[in-house]
Amino acid sequence: MTDLNASERGAVTGTGVRSRPRAALPALCATQITSWGIVYYAFPVLNPQITAATGWPAGVTAAAFSAALLVSAVAGIRVGRIIDRHGPRTVMTTGSVIGVLSILIVALAPNLPVFIVGWLLAGLAMASTFYQPAFAALTRWWAPDHVRALTIVTLAGGLASTVFAPLTAALADHLSWRATYVVLALILAAVTIPAHALALKAPWPEPSISTTLHPAGGTDQVARTRPFWMLAVTLTLSAFTVSAAVIALVPLMTERGYTSTEAAWALGLGGAGQTLGRTLYATLARRTSPTTRTIALVALGAVTTAALALTPGPYALLVALSVVAGTVRGNLTLLQATAITDRWGTTHYGRLSGLLAAPTTTAAAIAPFAGAVVAAPLGGYPQLFVALAAVSAAACITAFKTSPTKVASSQS
């Protein structure tokens, strides 16, 4: 018998009706805000207080945080494979528990080695609860309308710093950094553990054969193809540029004589541009091919970075450029989220996106330090931005080689 309510519960695809858990999307929006806000954005707010209270070198505490990002990059490959086979519920719930434990270890660390261990454990939580597993869940459950779902969850994730940076600062005004982290860990536990455990219970659907474009050899064969490697190179170079430019924007502006407050406003408004950019991606995706929009967005990244390098003022123009650069960054986030599905379908999305995310996350972790190190030898931050624009230009060249040869589906 035909189910007349099927369209309300799932998407009709080449394999039939897919069950969409109604609570999954709002739950993932809430957990992305909370996980990013506490595990990621609280650290830059608290690090000055941490180093002042403990005497630990700021470079070492920052390196511990970067090490968490590197662990996340490596662990994300395995996490993606597990989600492909079993779905997101167990992985993301376990990741939430690990996240709470890691923040408590950081908060209660009696010495620097234990502090570092806490952050290495946090890297596992990042791999299991941040965008990549959420993207894998939404791509399988919402395909072929996954771009809309991905846009919504990234819009929510973009609010993480807006919500938790001020909250963390307010807590730190009244509590020690350790007590602040304990409070944040309790919030993390209260929001993310039950949300992941209860909202992600729907059956894990089989991937749609009609949307699978990869060769019969599966994920390993795709990962060895030239288009996949060129895509990885393109997005890695782009991620390096974006990460370095975001962190270097404030010193770029202060070097030109603007105040720290003015620089902070420019950076914050760039974040607003990022949210705006994500609202535009669905329209861009409908009107361009995957390779065309990859080239266009990476090229725009190079142009905006070069413009920031070559424009000393006035202040309003620099703010406008920061907003435009943020708009490009917002689109690049969704470009990476959809790059696998656009080219090779949904079958091995988790595994392939994990492989793709590993070098990009690594580049994003290394870039701020690399930028700070080379800025002085290059002659200053404007020169650094010129060099970063050149890196994006190189990524634009490799983007031309990211279009795979489609293999016809066995389903007529």
Short mmCIF file of C-alpha atoms in Angstrom, two decimals, residues 9 21 25 100 106 136 151 169-170 206 282 320 339:
data_model
loop_
_atom_site.label_atom_id
_atom_site.label_comp_id
_atom_site.label_asym_id
_atom_site.label_seq_id
_atom_site.Cartn_x
_atom_site.Cartn_y
_atom_site.Cartn_z
CA ARG A 9 8.87 11.83 6.55
CA PRO A 21 14.34 12.19 11.86
CA LEU A 25 18.30 19.02 12.27
CA VAL A 100 32.87 16.75 28.53
CA VAL A 106 41.72 20.70 31.06
CA ALA A 136 27.71 13.04 7.04
CA THR A 151 23.25 25.48 5.11
CA ALA A 169 34.18 36.18 29.07
CA ALA A 170 31.30 36.95 31.44
CA GLU A 206 21.18 2.89 2.48
CA ALA A 282 22.25 27.06 -2.35
CA ALA A 320 33.76 46.24 3.65
CA ALA A 339 32.35 18.53 -2.62
#
